[in-house]
Short mmCIF file of C-alpha atoms and ligand atoms in Angstrom, two decimals:
data_model
loop_
_atom_site.label_atom_id
_atom_site.label_comp_id
_atom_site.label_asym_id
_atom_site.label_seq_id
_atom_site.Cartn_x
_atom_site.Cartn_y
_atom_site.Cartn_z
CA MET A 1 -12.27 13.32 2.39
CA SER A 2 -8.63 14.38 2.32
CA ASP A 3 -7.50 16.59 -0.55
CA PRO A 4 -5.63 14.69 -3.30
CA GLU A 5 -3.62 17.91 -3.88
CA ASP A 6 -1.95 17.53 -0.48
CA CYS A 7 -2.07 13.73 -0.19
CA VAL A 8 1.44 12.29 0.18
CA PHE A 9 0.67 9.16 -1.85
CA CYS A 10 -1.06 11.15 -4.61
CA ARG A 11 2.10 13.26 -4.71
CA ILE A 12 4.22 10.11 -5.14
CA ILE A 13 1.83 8.95 -7.89
CA ARG A 14 2.24 12.35 -9.63
CA HIS A 15 6.07 12.12 -9.23
CA GLU A 16 6.07 15.26 -7.09
CA ILE A 17 7.99 13.52 -4.32
CA PRO A 18 10.42 10.62 -4.73
CA ALA A 19 9.79 7.00 -3.81
CA ARG A 20 11.58 3.71 -4.42
CA GLU A 21 9.04 2.33 -6.85
CA VAL A 22 8.63 -1.40 -7.42
CA GLN A 23 6.00 -1.24 -10.12
CA ARG A 24 3.61 1.19 -11.72
CA ASP A 25 0.79 1.23 -14.24
CA ALA A 26 -2.21 3.49 -14.77
CA ASP A 27 -4.17 1.92 -11.89
CA VAL A 28 -1.73 0.70 -9.23
CA VAL A 29 1.64 1.93 -7.92
CA ALA A 30 3.86 0.08 -5.43
CA PHE A 31 6.86 1.53 -3.58
CA HIS A 32 9.01 0.77 -0.56
CA ASP A 33 7.81 2.10 2.79
CA LEU A 34 9.97 4.94 4.17
CA ASN A 35 10.03 3.32 7.62
CA PRO A 36 10.15 -0.44 6.94
CA GLN A 37 8.86 -2.85 9.58
CA ALA A 38 10.34 -5.93 7.88
CA PRO A 39 13.21 -6.60 5.45
CA THR A 40 10.64 -6.09 2.68
CA HIS A 41 7.91 -3.52 3.35
CA ILE A 42 6.14 -2.35 0.22
CA LEU A 43 3.02 -0.19 -0.06
CA VAL A 44 0.57 -0.98 -2.86
CA VAL A 45 -1.75 1.90 -3.70
CA PRO A 46 -4.49 2.60 -6.22
CA THR A 47 -3.75 5.68 -8.34
CA MET A 48 -7.36 6.72 -7.72
CA HIS A 49 -7.47 8.55 -4.39
CA ALA A 50 -9.64 6.93 -1.71
CA ASP A 51 -9.23 7.88 1.95
CA HIS A 52 -9.45 4.29 3.17
CA LEU A 53 -10.74 0.81 2.36
CA SER A 54 -14.37 1.71 3.04
CA GLU A 55 -14.30 4.58 0.56
CA PHE A 56 -12.40 2.51 -2.01
CA ASN A 57 -14.91 -0.31 -1.63
CA ALA A 58 -17.76 2.12 -2.36
CA LYS A 59 -16.21 3.79 -5.41
CA ALA A 60 -13.79 1.42 -7.15
CA SER A 61 -14.79 -0.90 -9.99
CA SER A 62 -14.62 -4.67 -9.47
CA GLU A 63 -11.79 -4.70 -11.99
CA LEU A 64 -9.74 -2.21 -9.98
CA LYS A 65 -10.43 -4.05 -6.70
CA SER A 66 -9.19 -7.32 -8.14
CA LYS A 67 -6.21 -5.60 -9.76
CA LEU A 68 -5.12 -4.13 -6.41
CA PHE A 69 -5.36 -7.52 -4.67
CA ALA A 70 -3.54 -9.21 -7.52
CA ALA A 71 -0.71 -6.65 -7.33
CA ALA A 72 -0.28 -7.27 -3.58
CA ALA A 73 -0.21 -11.05 -4.10
CA ASP A 74 2.23 -10.71 -6.96
CA ILE A 75 4.60 -8.52 -4.94
CA GLY A 76 4.32 -10.80 -1.89
CA GLY A 77 5.15 -13.76 -4.08
CA ARG A 78 8.12 -12.00 -5.62
CA PHE A 79 9.64 -10.62 -2.41
CA GLN A 80 9.02 -13.46 0.06
CA ARG A 81 12.15 -15.35 1.10
CA ASP A 82 12.33 -18.95 -0.13
CA GLY A 83 8.58 -19.48 -0.29
CA GLN A 84 8.21 -18.54 3.40
CA GLY A 85 5.21 -16.29 2.82
CA TYR A 86 4.30 -12.71 3.55
CA ARG A 87 1.63 -10.57 5.20
CA VAL A 88 -0.78 -8.05 3.68
CA VAL A 89 -2.22 -5.42 6.04
CA ILE A 90 -4.76 -2.63 5.60
CA ASN A 91 -5.18 -0.15 8.46
CA GLU A 92 -8.30 2.01 8.65
CA GLY A 93 -9.00 4.92 10.96
CA SER A 94 -7.48 5.67 14.34
CA ASP A 95 -8.29 2.29 15.92
CA GLY A 96 -6.81 0.62 12.85
CA GLY A 97 -3.63 2.68 13.14
CA GLN A 98 -3.99 4.47 9.80
CA THR A 99 -1.66 7.47 9.45
CA VAL A 100 -1.84 8.26 5.71
CA GLY A 101 -5.30 9.01 4.28
CA HIS A 102 -4.93 7.24 0.94
CA LEU A 103 -5.75 3.53 0.84
CA HIS A 104 -2.62 1.38 0.84
CA LEU A 105 -1.90 -2.30 1.29
CA HIS A 106 1.22 -3.04 3.32
CA VAL A 107 3.12 -6.08 1.98
CA LEU A 108 5.55 -7.34 4.63
CA ALA A 109 8.03 -10.14 4.05
CA GLY A 110 11.51 -11.39 4.83
CA ARG A 111 11.13 -12.28 8.52
CA HIS A 112 8.77 -14.26 10.73
CA LEU A 113 5.94 -11.95 11.81
CA THR A 114 4.16 -12.55 15.08
CA TRP A 115 0.41 -12.45 15.74
CA PRO A 116 -1.67 -10.83 17.22
CA PRO A 117 -0.65 -7.27 16.35
CA GLY A 118 -0.22 -4.82 19.24
P1 LIG B 1 -0.57 3.47 7.84
O1 LIG B 1 -0.11 3.71 9.27
O2 LIG B 1 -1.21 2.14 7.63
O3 LIG B 1 -1.43 4.62 7.34
O4 LIG B 1 0.75 3.42 6.98
C1 LIG B 1 1.34 4.56 6.41
C2 LIG B 1 2.72 4.12 5.98
O5 LIG B 1 3.21 5.07 5.04
C3 LIG B 1 3.75 4.06 7.12
O6 LIG B 1 4.27 2.75 7.18
C4 LIG B 1 4.80 5.10 6.72
O7 LIG B 1 6.11 4.70 7.05
C5 LIG B 1 4.60 5.18 5.22
N1 LIG B 1 4.99 6.43 4.59
C6 LIG B 1 4.64 7.68 4.96
N2 LIG B 1 5.15 8.59 4.09
C7 LIG B 1 5.83 7.89 3.16
C8 LIG B 1 6.57 8.23 1.98
N3 LIG B 1 6.73 9.52 1.60
N4 LIG B 1 7.14 7.24 1.25
C9 LIG B 1 6.99 5.95 1.63
N5 LIG B 1 6.30 5.54 2.71
C10 LIG B 1 5.73 6.50 3.47
ZN1 LIG B 2 -4.21 10.34 -2.34
#
């Protein structure tokens, strides 16, 4: 498990490094990605550190799980252009393309996104 002391998203949650926050409460924080891949690219993170989805799934309450999903859907709904939709992505591990070891949901919107991913 990565150390929450050094975790970049835990540091954002603790206000130790800046981020363009979209919303925050005790359980979930959302902020703009530093390197956006779409006109809107927001990361939705639980304030509880979990390295990835598998760890979060094992340790989070049902209430927190549903709250995280609801936050992603709410942000997607708010930031999509003209009801055109959005994408939510979770990367896990090296094959999944994960680069930050704190679970985060990518919410991408504002352009047509192709499929399949590379
Ligand atoms: P992933 O590759 O799924 O682990 O995604 C990590 C994401 O975090 C990437 O899209 C990065 O651009 C983003 N990121 C890394 N550091 C920061 C930061 N300090 N503030 C905002 N986004 C970040
Ligand atoms: Zn963390």
